Amino acid sequence: MYSVHARLVGAVVVTLALASACSSGDDKPAQSAKPAQSANPTDVNAQKLNWSDCGGGFQCSTAKVPVDYTKPSAGTFTLSLIRLPATDQAHRIGSLLTNPGGPGGSGVEFVRSSARAFGNDIRSRFDIVGFDPRGVGKSDPVRCNTPAQLDNFFATDASPDDPQEVNTLVTASKNFADTCKAKSKTLPYVGTTNAAHDMDVLRAALGDKKITYYGASYGTYLGASYAEQFPQNIRAFVLDGAVDPKESSTETLVEQAKGFETALKSFAADCVQRPDCPLGKSTDEALAKVSTFQKEVDAHPLSNTRDNRKVTESWATMGIALPLYVKTLWPTLRQALSKAINDHDGTQLLFLADQLVEREADGTYSNQTDANMAVNCVDKPNPNLATYEKSVNEAAKQSPHFGPFVVWGGLPCVYWPVQTHTQPAPVTAKGSAPILVIGTLRDPATPYKWAQSLASQLQNGRLLSLDGDGHTAYLQGNSCITEATDRYLTTGEPPKDGTLCR
């Protein structure tokens, strides 16, 4: 998924895996990936990937990319790679490079969990390839916070009600930034522009003259950056759950908050028609009950039976957010809310929140939160605290359940040790092959208007839409979306611009 809110970063990897209902099943213990070979370590485009078996029919490798493309001899990142080879090697088209979102989502884990959910034509004609972008997963990851520090960060009230609570949130945000400054030396180099350049190195290393790509959520922002830098190298590009690259950091946050509000209303309208709905008999009543619940949890955190954490309003709101990404999780959300509202038991909501932020049962975290903040904070200019407060007030009016929570989530970027002055701009990818942009009408994390905007910015953009709920569209199983996307990826022929699938 895409978010400059580290509290909401992980859902796309979790939910795409859930939506695919797919696992490798026959995984064997993974072997170490063999490093890429290059005659000249600084000539990254000349490297050859050495693949080795890593269980479940998958193969793994690594690739080298410069830390700083303006100084190629100043060191390298080692990128972790995985692929599921095409089943019909005789008619193989090439590699399908993928990215599941974030920033901070592991492309390696995405391919391992979801590659077999791609259409049969894709599975037979392409090696499906995933990679952990620089700073993510196993690719020289950014690591800032201890598990205890992340627990405290996520428990901090992200919808403060008074100046004292604002000061507490400011302190937590400053601590996050200061910790990363002290522990990570690669912060200036983990931004999306560099990660997109890495994709072209991977294209060459994979042996493809032109790139075929599927990017979901933040993966569309990464893809758009690639398209702007290397439009001539595009064969077929799918950008699913699009991000609007021309919006500022705070504009992005406000729009995302509105997206979550739209998704919550859709859930509420569905919930009140179900006999097990704990929220009342009308949509308005249901939304009011969620508001009351959030206020009550703010005053009196819930207990849980998993560990000694208190389920604060922030933890509970993250637990509500995760099921909005995948409609098949709505029954789980009804059950979790019922337990929380009726029994003051936040166990299920906390479990959902832990999935969102990739917190394991033993209390450890993946690096997605640190990587998410590190990438987003260097991608766009960050305003001051006063501007954030204005954006919070705007978001609260349009998204009362998520507005402050989402917008305040980007506050560590105000204090980030590395800042950019490059302003966001439209992406045109002039001279590229047709690029397919997919939007879902009630997507919580990447609002539909972003897909409309990106498709219109691209010189050769084509918009494909799903009248549905949930985050991203391709792996939801809608035959209209699947057939149109697979046909485009295999033939290069996009669907008619403006096609709507139901």
Short mmCIF file of C-alpha atoms in Angstrom, two decimals:
data_model
loop_
_atom_site.label_atom_id
_atom_site.label_comp_id
_atom_site.label_asym_id
_atom_site.label_seq_id
_atom_site.Cartn_x
_atom_site.Cartn_y
_atom_site.Cartn_z
CA MET A 1 0.00 0.00 0.00
CA TYR A 2 1.00 3.54 -0.14
CA SER A 3 1.17 5.84 2.83
CA VAL A 4 3.40 8.46 4.27
CA HIS A 5 1.79 7.24 7.48
CA ALA A 6 4.02 4.52 8.89
CA ARG A 7 1.09 3.23 10.94
CA LEU A 8 -0.69 2.15 7.75
CA VAL A 9 2.17 0.98 5.57
CA GLY A 10 2.02 -2.80 5.54
CA ALA A 11 -1.47 -3.61 4.42
CA VAL A 12 -0.89 -4.13 0.75
CA VAL A 13 1.58 -6.97 1.25
CA VAL A 14 -0.64 -8.59 3.88
CA THR A 15 -3.86 -8.14 1.99
CA LEU A 16 -2.62 -9.08 -1.47
CA ALA A 17 -1.42 -12.31 0.06
CA LEU A 18 -4.80 -12.84 1.72
CA ALA A 19 -6.66 -11.98 -1.47
CA SER A 20 -4.62 -14.43 -3.47
CA ALA A 21 -5.38 -17.23 -0.96
CA CYS A 22 -2.16 -18.74 -2.15
CA SER A 23 0.93 -20.16 -0.50
CA SER A 24 3.93 -22.02 -1.73
CA GLY A 25 3.05 -25.00 0.45
CA ASP A 26 5.96 -27.16 -0.60
CA ASP A 27 8.66 -24.72 0.54
CA LYS A 28 11.98 -26.27 1.38
CA PRO A 29 14.51 -24.57 3.66
CA ALA A 30 15.81 -21.59 1.73
CA GLN A 31 19.36 -21.70 0.48
CA SER A 32 21.52 -18.63 0.43
CA ALA A 33 21.16 -16.58 -2.74
CA LYS A 34 24.25 -16.42 -4.89
CA PRO A 35 25.63 -12.94 -5.57
CA ALA A 36 25.56 -11.42 -9.02
CA GLN A 37 28.79 -11.50 -10.99
CA SER A 38 30.23 -8.52 -12.84
CA ALA A 39 33.58 -8.03 -14.49
CA ASN A 40 33.67 -4.52 -13.08
CA PRO A 41 31.96 -3.93 -9.70
CA THR A 42 31.08 -0.37 -10.70
CA ASP A 43 29.53 -1.45 -14.01
CA VAL A 44 26.22 -2.61 -12.56
CA ASN A 45 24.55 -2.94 -15.95
CA ALA A 46 27.04 -5.62 -16.94
CA GLN A 47 26.31 -7.92 -14.02
CA LYS A 48 24.90 -11.41 -14.45
CA LEU A 49 22.44 -12.80 -11.93
CA ASN A 50 23.19 -16.21 -10.45
CA TRP A 51 19.98 -17.91 -9.36
CA SER A 52 19.78 -20.69 -6.78
CA ASP A 53 16.88 -22.76 -5.47
CA CYS A 54 15.26 -21.25 -2.38
CA GLY A 55 12.31 -23.55 -1.85
CA GLY A 56 8.79 -23.99 -3.20
CA GLY A 57 9.83 -23.77 -6.84
CA PHE A 58 11.33 -20.31 -6.32
CA GLN A 59 14.83 -19.15 -7.17
CA CYS A 60 16.75 -16.39 -5.39
CA SER A 61 19.65 -14.13 -6.20
CA THR A 62 21.11 -10.74 -5.38
CA ALA A 63 22.10 -7.71 -7.46
CA LYS A 64 24.39 -4.76 -6.84
CA VAL A 65 23.34 -1.14 -7.38
CA PRO A 66 25.24 2.07 -6.59
CA VAL A 67 24.43 3.79 -3.34
CA ASP A 68 24.77 7.10 -5.18
CA TYR A 69 24.25 7.17 -8.95
CA THR A 70 26.15 10.45 -9.19
CA LYS A 71 29.17 8.69 -7.62
CA PRO A 72 29.01 5.07 -8.83
CA SER A 73 32.28 4.10 -7.14
CA ALA A 74 31.09 5.23 -3.68
CA GLY A 75 29.72 1.84 -2.59
CA THR A 76 26.74 -0.37 -3.40
CA PHE A 77 23.45 -1.65 -2.05
CA THR A 78 22.83 -5.38 -2.33
CA LEU A 79 19.28 -6.04 -3.54
CA SER A 80 17.54 -9.30 -2.64
CA LEU A 81 15.66 -10.97 -5.54
CA ILE A 82 13.27 -13.86 -6.05
CA ARG A 83 11.61 -15.33 -9.13
CA LEU A 84 9.06 -17.98 -10.03
CA PRO A 85 10.12 -19.21 -13.47
CA ALA A 86 7.63 -19.26 -16.35
CA THR A 87 5.93 -22.62 -16.73
CA ASP A 88 6.19 -22.53 -20.53
CA GLN A 89 9.84 -21.68 -21.14
CA ALA A 90 9.49 -22.36 -24.87
CA HIS A 91 7.05 -19.44 -25.21
CA ARG A 92 8.49 -17.25 -22.45
CA ILE A 93 8.19 -13.51 -23.12
CA GLY A 94 10.53 -12.34 -20.37
CA SER A 95 10.42 -11.24 -16.75
CA LEU A 96 7.51 -9.55 -15.00
CA LEU A 97 9.09 -7.31 -12.38
CA THR A 98 6.77 -6.54 -9.46
CA ASN A 99 6.47 -4.27 -6.44
CA PRO A 100 3.68 -4.67 -3.84
CA GLY A 101 3.76 -1.22 -2.27
CA GLY A 102 4.68 0.44 0.96
CA PRO A 103 7.15 1.99 0.69
CA GLY A 104 8.65 -0.68 2.87
CA GLY A 105 6.84 -3.72 1.50
CA SER A 106 9.01 -6.70 0.67
CA GLY A 107 8.79 -7.63 -2.99
CA VAL A 108 10.46 -10.95 -2.19
CA GLU A 109 7.77 -11.90 0.32
CA PHE A 110 5.05 -10.71 -2.06
CA VAL A 111 6.21 -12.98 -4.87
CA ARG A 112 6.66 -15.91 -2.50
CA SER A 113 3.12 -15.54 -1.16
CA SER A 114 1.21 -14.34 -4.23
CA ALA A 115 2.99 -15.14 -7.51
CA ARG A 116 0.79 -18.18 -8.16
CA ALA A 117 -2.32 -15.98 -7.93
CA PHE A 118 -1.39 -14.24 -11.18
CA GLY A 119 -3.33 -15.30 -14.27
CA ASN A 120 -2.41 -18.53 -16.05
CA ASP A 121 -1.19 -16.65 -19.13
CA ILE A 122 1.15 -14.59 -16.95
CA ARG A 123 2.40 -17.61 -15.06
CA SER A 124 3.18 -19.48 -18.27
CA ARG A 125 4.79 -16.65 -20.25
CA PHE A 126 6.73 -14.70 -17.60
CA ASP A 127 9.23 -15.28 -14.85
CA ILE A 128 7.52 -13.43 -11.99
CA VAL A 129 10.24 -11.47 -10.23
CA GLY A 130 10.19 -9.66 -6.91
CA PHE A 131 12.85 -7.55 -5.23
CA ASP A 132 13.29 -5.78 -1.95
CA PRO A 133 14.02 -2.14 -2.84
CA ARG A 134 17.09 -0.48 -1.34
CA GLY A 135 16.65 -0.12 2.41
CA VAL A 136 13.80 -2.65 2.54
CA GLY A 137 13.57 -6.26 3.73
CA LYS A 138 16.87 -7.98 3.01
CA SER A 139 18.28 -5.24 0.77
CA ASP A 140 20.59 -3.51 3.26
CA PRO A 141 17.55 -2.58 5.37
CA VAL A 142 17.12 0.68 7.21
CA ARG A 143 16.87 -0.23 10.89
CA CYS A 144 16.19 2.50 13.43
CA ASN A 145 13.87 1.45 16.22
CA THR A 146 13.88 -1.39 18.72
CA PRO A 147 10.63 -3.37 19.16
CA ALA A 148 9.95 -1.53 22.41
CA GLN A 149 10.43 1.83 20.69
CA LEU A 150 8.02 0.86 17.92
CA ASP A 151 5.46 -0.36 20.45
CA ASN A 152 5.62 3.02 22.15
CA PHE A 153 5.45 4.89 18.84
CA PHE A 154 2.36 3.05 17.69
CA ALA A 155 0.66 3.40 21.08
CA THR A 156 1.14 7.19 21.09
CA ASP A 157 -2.11 9.07 20.65
CA ALA A 158 -2.12 10.00 16.95
CA SER A 159 -5.29 12.08 17.24
CA PRO A 160 -4.31 14.46 20.04
CA ASP A 161 -7.08 16.45 21.72
CA ASP A 162 -5.09 19.17 23.48
CA PRO A 163 -1.68 20.92 23.37
CA GLN A 164 -0.16 18.50 25.87
CA GLU A 165 -1.05 15.52 23.68
CA VAL A 166 0.29 17.36 20.64
CA ASN A 167 3.58 17.88 22.47
CA THR A 168 3.72 14.18 23.33
CA LEU A 169 3.22 13.30 19.66
CA VAL A 170 5.86 15.84 18.60
CA THR A 171 8.33 14.30 21.05
CA ALA A 172 7.62 10.78 19.72
CA SER A 173 8.07 12.02 16.14
CA LYS A 174 11.35 13.77 16.96
CA ASN A 175 12.61 10.65 18.70
CA PHE A 176 11.81 8.57 15.61
CA ALA A 177 13.77 10.95 13.38
CA ASP A 178 16.68 11.24 15.80
CA THR A 179 16.94 7.48 16.16
CA CYS A 180 17.13 7.02 12.40
CA LYS A 181 19.74 9.74 12.10
CA ALA A 182 21.89 8.00 14.69
CA LYS A 183 21.51 4.44 13.38
CA SER A 184 21.29 4.69 9.58
CA LYS A 185 23.88 6.22 7.28
CA THR A 186 22.03 5.52 4.02
CA LEU A 187 19.04 7.82 4.57
CA PRO A 188 19.95 10.27 1.76
CA TYR A 189 19.93 7.46 -0.83
CA VAL A 190 16.79 5.38 -0.21
CA GLY A 191 14.32 7.60 -2.07
CA THR A 192 12.06 6.51 -4.89
CA THR A 193 14.07 8.16 -7.70
CA ASN A 194 17.07 5.97 -6.87
CA ALA A 195 14.92 2.87 -6.40
CA ALA A 196 13.41 3.43 -9.84
CA HIS A 197 16.90 3.69 -11.34
CA ASP A 198 17.65 0.37 -9.64
CA MET A 199 14.77 -1.15 -11.61
CA ASP A 200 16.54 -0.37 -14.86
CA VAL A 201 19.68 -2.06 -13.56
CA LEU A 202 17.52 -5.10 -12.77
CA ARG A 203 15.94 -4.98 -16.24
CA ALA A 204 19.38 -5.24 -17.81
CA ALA A 205 20.55 -7.90 -15.37
CA LEU A 206 17.43 -9.98 -16.12
CA GLY A 207 18.29 -9.83 -19.82
CA ASP A 208 15.21 -7.87 -20.90
CA LYS A 209 15.57 -5.17 -23.57
CA LYS A 210 12.40 -3.55 -22.26
CA ILE A 211 10.67 -3.85 -18.92
CA THR A 212 7.35 -5.51 -18.12
CA TYR A 213 6.12 -4.38 -14.70
CA TYR A 214 3.27 -4.77 -12.22
CA GLY A 215 3.24 -2.24 -9.39
CA ALA A 216 0.59 -2.02 -6.69
CA SER A 217 -0.11 1.02 -4.51
CA TYR A 218 3.25 2.70 -3.75
CA GLY A 219 4.54 0.41 -6.50
CA THR A 220 2.68 2.73 -8.90
CA TYR A 221 4.62 5.71 -7.58
CA LEU A 222 7.84 3.76 -8.03
CA GLY A 223 6.69 2.75 -11.51
CA ALA A 224 5.76 6.31 -12.42
CA SER A 225 9.23 7.46 -11.41
CA TYR A 226 10.73 4.76 -13.63
CA ALA A 227 8.46 5.72 -16.52
CA GLU A 228 9.56 9.34 -16.29
CA GLN A 229 13.24 8.43 -16.21
CA PHE A 230 13.24 5.59 -18.76
CA PRO A 231 10.10 5.89 -20.95
CA GLN A 232 11.87 4.30 -23.92
CA ASN A 233 12.51 1.11 -21.91
CA ILE A 234 8.86 0.31 -21.19
CA ARG A 235 7.27 -2.73 -22.83
CA ALA A 236 4.09 -3.03 -20.68
CA PHE A 237 3.41 -1.29 -17.38
CA VAL A 238 0.52 -1.94 -14.96
CA LEU A 239 0.03 0.60 -12.17
CA ASP A 240 -2.68 -0.79 -9.85
CA GLY A 241 -4.07 1.36 -7.04
CA ALA A 242 -2.39 4.48 -8.34
CA VAL A 243 -0.71 7.26 -6.39
CA ASP A 244 -0.81 10.82 -7.71
CA PRO A 245 2.83 11.93 -8.01
CA LYS A 246 2.03 15.64 -8.31
CA GLU A 247 0.44 16.01 -4.85
CA SER A 248 2.41 17.41 -1.92
CA SER A 249 3.09 15.31 1.17
CA THR A 250 0.23 16.87 3.15
CA GLU A 251 -2.17 16.83 0.19
CA THR A 252 -1.47 13.12 -0.11
CA LEU A 253 -2.25 12.57 3.56
CA VAL A 254 -5.54 14.48 3.45
CA GLU A 255 -6.72 12.63 0.35
CA GLN A 256 -5.75 9.30 1.85
CA ALA A 257 -7.72 10.07 4.98
CA LYS A 258 -10.76 10.78 2.80
CA GLY A 259 -10.21 7.43 1.09
CA PHE A 260 -10.37 5.60 4.41
CA GLU A 261 -13.55 7.49 5.30
CA THR A 262 -15.14 6.38 2.01
CA ALA A 263 -14.15 2.78 2.71
CA LEU A 264 -15.49 2.92 6.27
CA LYS A 265 -18.86 4.21 5.02
CA SER A 266 -19.02 1.34 2.55
CA PHE A 267 -18.23 -1.15 5.33
CA ALA A 268 -20.83 0.44 7.61
CA ALA A 269 -23.54 0.30 4.92
CA ASP A 270 -22.80 -3.40 4.47
CA CYS A 271 -22.51 -4.10 8.20
CA VAL A 272 -25.96 -2.80 9.16
CA GLN A 273 -27.52 -5.32 6.79
CA ARG A 274 -25.92 -8.21 8.69
CA PRO A 275 -27.39 -9.90 11.78
CA ASP A 276 -24.01 -9.84 13.58
CA CYS A 277 -23.36 -6.12 13.07
CA PRO A 278 -22.53 -4.41 16.39
CA LEU A 279 -23.01 -0.90 15.01
CA GLY A 280 -26.78 -0.42 14.73
CA LYS A 281 -29.37 -0.43 11.97
CA SER A 282 -28.40 2.49 9.71
CA THR A 283 -25.18 3.72 8.14
CA ASP A 284 -25.29 7.01 10.03
CA GLU A 285 -25.87 5.19 13.32
CA ALA A 286 -22.99 2.85 12.58
CA LEU A 287 -20.55 5.68 11.81
CA ALA A 288 -21.63 7.52 14.97
CA LYS A 289 -21.04 4.36 17.01
CA VAL A 290 -17.52 4.02 15.62
CA SER A 291 -16.85 7.63 16.64
CA THR A 292 -18.16 6.97 20.14
CA PHE A 293 -16.07 3.82 20.36
CA GLN A 294 -12.89 5.68 19.38
CA LYS A 295 -13.53 8.34 22.02
CA GLU A 296 -14.19 5.71 24.69
CA VAL A 297 -11.00 3.82 23.85
CA ASP A 298 -9.08 7.11 23.92
CA ALA A 299 -10.26 7.62 27.49
CA HIS A 300 -10.13 3.98 28.57
CA PRO A 301 -7.82 1.69 26.55
CA LEU A 302 -8.97 -1.87 25.97
CA SER A 303 -7.47 -4.97 27.48
CA ASN A 304 -6.19 -7.87 25.43
CA THR A 305 -5.27 -11.49 26.11
CA ARG A 306 -2.16 -11.63 23.88
CA ASP A 307 0.32 -9.58 25.91
CA ASN A 308 0.56 -6.70 28.35
CA ARG A 309 -0.05 -3.92 25.83
CA LYS A 310 -3.02 -1.64 26.31
CA VAL A 311 -5.12 -1.27 23.16
CA THR A 312 -5.09 2.49 22.80
CA GLU A 313 -7.15 4.48 20.31
CA SER A 314 -4.25 4.36 17.85
CA TRP A 315 -3.91 0.57 18.05
CA ALA A 316 -7.69 0.17 17.75
CA THR A 317 -7.87 2.46 14.73
CA MET A 318 -5.13 0.48 12.99
CA GLY A 319 -7.13 -2.65 13.72
CA ILE A 320 -10.16 -1.09 12.05
CA ALA A 321 -8.09 0.07 9.09
CA LEU A 322 -6.62 -3.27 8.03
CA PRO A 323 -9.89 -5.05 7.07
CA LEU A 324 -10.91 -2.08 4.93
CA TYR A 325 -8.21 -3.16 2.47
CA VAL A 326 -9.85 -6.49 1.64
CA LYS A 327 -13.62 -6.99 1.62
CA THR A 328 -13.30 -10.63 2.61
CA LEU A 329 -12.02 -9.39 5.98
CA TRP A 330 -15.18 -7.41 6.74
CA PRO A 331 -16.73 -10.29 8.75
CA THR A 332 -13.55 -10.35 10.85
CA LEU A 333 -13.90 -6.62 11.48
CA ARG A 334 -17.53 -7.05 12.57
CA GLN A 335 -16.45 -9.70 15.04
CA ALA A 336 -13.51 -7.66 16.33
CA LEU A 337 -15.68 -4.59 16.85
CA SER A 338 -18.33 -6.65 18.61
CA LYS A 339 -15.78 -8.00 21.09
CA ALA A 340 -14.30 -4.56 21.63
CA ILE A 341 -17.58 -2.69 22.04
CA ASN A 342 -19.55 -5.28 23.98
CA ASP A 343 -16.81 -6.98 26.02
CA HIS A 344 -14.12 -4.28 26.22
CA ASP A 345 -11.78 -6.88 24.69
CA GLY A 346 -9.34 -5.46 22.15
CA THR A 347 -7.53 -8.73 21.40
CA GLN A 348 -8.82 -9.17 17.86
CA LEU A 349 -8.34 -5.51 16.93
CA LEU A 350 -4.78 -5.67 18.23
CA PHE A 351 -4.12 -8.83 16.21
CA LEU A 352 -5.30 -7.04 13.05
CA ALA A 353 -3.17 -4.00 13.88
CA ASP A 354 -0.12 -6.21 14.39
CA GLN A 355 -0.59 -7.67 10.91
CA LEU A 356 -0.76 -4.17 9.51
CA VAL A 357 2.59 -3.11 10.98
CA GLU A 358 4.23 -6.55 10.62
CA ARG A 359 4.66 -7.16 14.34
CA GLU A 360 5.30 -10.81 15.12
CA ALA A 361 3.87 -12.70 18.09
CA ASP A 362 7.28 -12.53 19.80
CA GLY A 363 7.19 -8.74 19.65
CA THR A 364 9.70 -8.27 16.84
CA TYR A 365 8.98 -6.18 13.74
CA SER A 366 10.04 -6.28 10.13
CA ASN A 367 11.78 -3.13 8.96
CA GLN A 368 8.80 -1.86 6.97
CA THR A 369 7.97 0.99 9.38
CA ASP A 370 11.52 2.34 9.44
CA ALA A 371 11.82 1.95 5.66
CA ASN A 372 8.45 3.55 5.03
CA MET A 373 9.37 6.66 6.94
CA ALA A 374 12.87 6.78 5.48
CA VAL A 375 11.62 6.69 1.89
CA ASN A 376 8.65 9.01 2.27
CA CYS A 377 10.53 11.63 4.24
CA VAL A 378 13.14 12.09 1.49
CA ASP A 379 10.76 11.85 -1.47
CA LYS A 380 8.97 15.18 -1.05
CA PRO A 381 9.51 18.46 0.82
CA ASN A 382 8.09 18.45 4.34
CA PRO A 383 6.26 21.44 5.84
CA ASN A 384 6.54 22.73 9.38
CA LEU A 385 4.40 21.83 12.39
CA ALA A 386 1.95 24.69 11.85
CA THR A 387 1.23 23.54 8.30
CA TYR A 388 0.68 20.01 9.56
CA GLU A 389 -1.84 21.28 12.10
CA LYS A 390 -3.77 23.06 9.34
CA SER A 391 -3.84 19.87 7.29
CA VAL A 392 -5.02 17.93 10.34
CA ASN A 393 -7.94 20.31 10.77
CA GLU A 394 -8.85 20.02 7.10
CA ALA A 395 -8.68 16.22 7.23
CA ALA A 396 -10.73 16.05 10.44
CA LYS A 397 -13.62 17.82 8.73
CA GLN A 398 -13.65 15.47 5.75
CA SER A 399 -12.59 12.28 7.52
CA PRO A 400 -13.63 12.39 11.19
CA HIS A 401 -12.66 8.77 11.88
CA PHE A 402 -9.23 8.75 10.24
CA GLY A 403 -8.23 12.33 9.37
CA PRO A 404 -6.05 13.35 12.32
CA PHE A 405 -4.70 9.83 12.68
CA VAL A 406 -3.51 9.66 9.06
CA VAL A 407 -2.13 13.18 8.76
CA TRP A 408 -0.28 13.24 12.07
CA GLY A 409 1.33 9.97 11.05
CA GLY A 410 3.71 11.81 8.75
CA LEU A 411 4.97 14.14 11.47
CA PRO A 412 8.43 12.53 11.88
CA CYS A 413 9.22 13.82 8.39
CA VAL A 414 9.15 17.40 9.71
CA TYR A 415 12.18 16.55 11.85
CA TRP A 416 13.89 14.20 9.41
CA PRO A 417 17.66 14.66 9.12
CA VAL A 418 17.57 14.55 5.30
CA GLN A 419 15.29 16.90 3.37
CA THR A 420 14.61 17.52 -0.30
CA HIS A 421 13.62 20.76 -2.00
CA THR A 422 12.48 19.10 -5.22
CA GLN A 423 8.79 19.83 -5.63
CA PRO A 424 6.30 17.16 -6.77
CA ALA A 425 5.47 17.33 -10.47
CA PRO A 426 3.20 15.58 -12.96
CA VAL A 427 4.56 12.48 -14.71
CA THR A 428 4.16 12.33 -18.48
CA ALA A 429 6.53 9.49 -19.54
CA LYS A 430 6.71 11.10 -22.97
CA GLY A 431 7.28 8.61 -25.78
CA SER A 432 6.49 5.50 -23.71
CA ALA A 433 4.40 2.54 -24.80
CA PRO A 434 0.82 2.54 -23.45
CA ILE A 435 0.72 2.40 -19.64
CA LEU A 436 -2.26 0.80 -17.89
CA VAL A 437 -3.47 2.55 -14.73
CA ILE A 438 -6.02 0.69 -12.59
CA GLY A 439 -8.21 2.32 -9.97
CA THR A 440 -10.79 0.92 -7.53
CA LEU A 441 -13.72 3.23 -6.86
CA ARG A 442 -13.76 2.80 -3.05
CA ASP A 443 -10.09 2.09 -2.45
CA PRO A 444 -9.19 3.21 1.10
CA ALA A 445 -5.46 3.85 0.75
CA THR A 446 -5.12 5.09 -2.84
CA PRO A 447 -8.30 7.03 -3.62
CA TYR A 448 -9.79 6.55 -7.07
CA LYS A 449 -9.18 10.18 -8.03
CA TRP A 450 -5.45 9.43 -7.95
CA ALA A 451 -5.82 6.80 -10.67
CA GLN A 452 -7.83 9.25 -12.76
CA SER A 453 -5.17 11.91 -12.26
CA LEU A 454 -2.17 9.70 -13.06
CA ALA A 455 -3.81 8.26 -16.19
CA SER A 456 -4.48 11.79 -17.43
CA GLN A 457 -0.91 12.96 -16.71
CA LEU A 458 0.72 10.14 -18.67
CA GLN A 459 1.07 10.87 -22.37
CA ASN A 460 0.04 7.28 -23.14
CA GLY A 461 -1.97 6.43 -20.04
CA ARG A 462 -5.03 4.17 -20.17
CA LEU A 463 -7.49 4.01 -17.26
CA LEU A 464 -9.12 0.74 -16.20
CA SER A 465 -11.52 0.95 -13.25
CA LEU A 466 -13.16 -1.47 -10.82
CA ASP A 467 -16.50 -0.58 -9.26
CA GLY A 468 -15.62 -2.24 -5.99
CA ASP A 469 -14.16 -2.07 -2.51
CA GLY A 470 -10.71 -2.81 -1.18
CA HIS A 471 -7.18 -1.78 -2.02
CA THR A 472 -5.95 -2.43 -5.58
CA ALA A 473 -7.84 -4.55 -8.10
CA TYR A 474 -5.82 -7.12 -10.04
CA LEU A 475 -5.64 -9.88 -7.42
CA GLN A 476 -9.24 -9.47 -6.26
CA GLY A 477 -10.35 -12.11 -8.74
CA ASN A 478 -12.60 -9.92 -10.90
CA SER A 479 -12.56 -11.62 -14.33
CA CYS A 480 -12.97 -8.35 -16.23
CA ILE A 481 -9.89 -6.84 -14.56
CA THR A 482 -7.86 -10.03 -14.81
CA GLU A 483 -8.57 -10.67 -18.48
CA ALA A 484 -7.92 -7.07 -19.54
CA THR A 485 -4.69 -6.88 -17.55
CA ASP A 486 -3.35 -10.25 -18.67
CA ARG A 487 -4.13 -9.49 -22.32
CA TYR A 488 -2.23 -6.22 -22.05
CA LEU A 489 0.78 -7.77 -20.32
CA THR A 490 1.11 -10.56 -22.87
CA THR A 491 0.30 -8.61 -26.07
CA GLY A 492 0.99 -4.97 -25.18
CA GLU A 493 -2.56 -4.03 -26.22
CA PRO A 494 -4.33 -2.11 -23.43
CA PRO A 495 -8.10 -2.09 -22.88
CA LYS A 496 -10.10 0.87 -24.12
CA ASP A 497 -9.39 3.96 -22.04
CA GLY A 498 -12.10 4.42 -19.41
CA THR A 499 -13.21 0.77 -19.27
CA LEU A 500 -15.23 0.09 -16.08
CA CYS A 501 -15.40 -3.41 -14.59
CA ARG A 502 -18.09 -4.44 -12.11
#
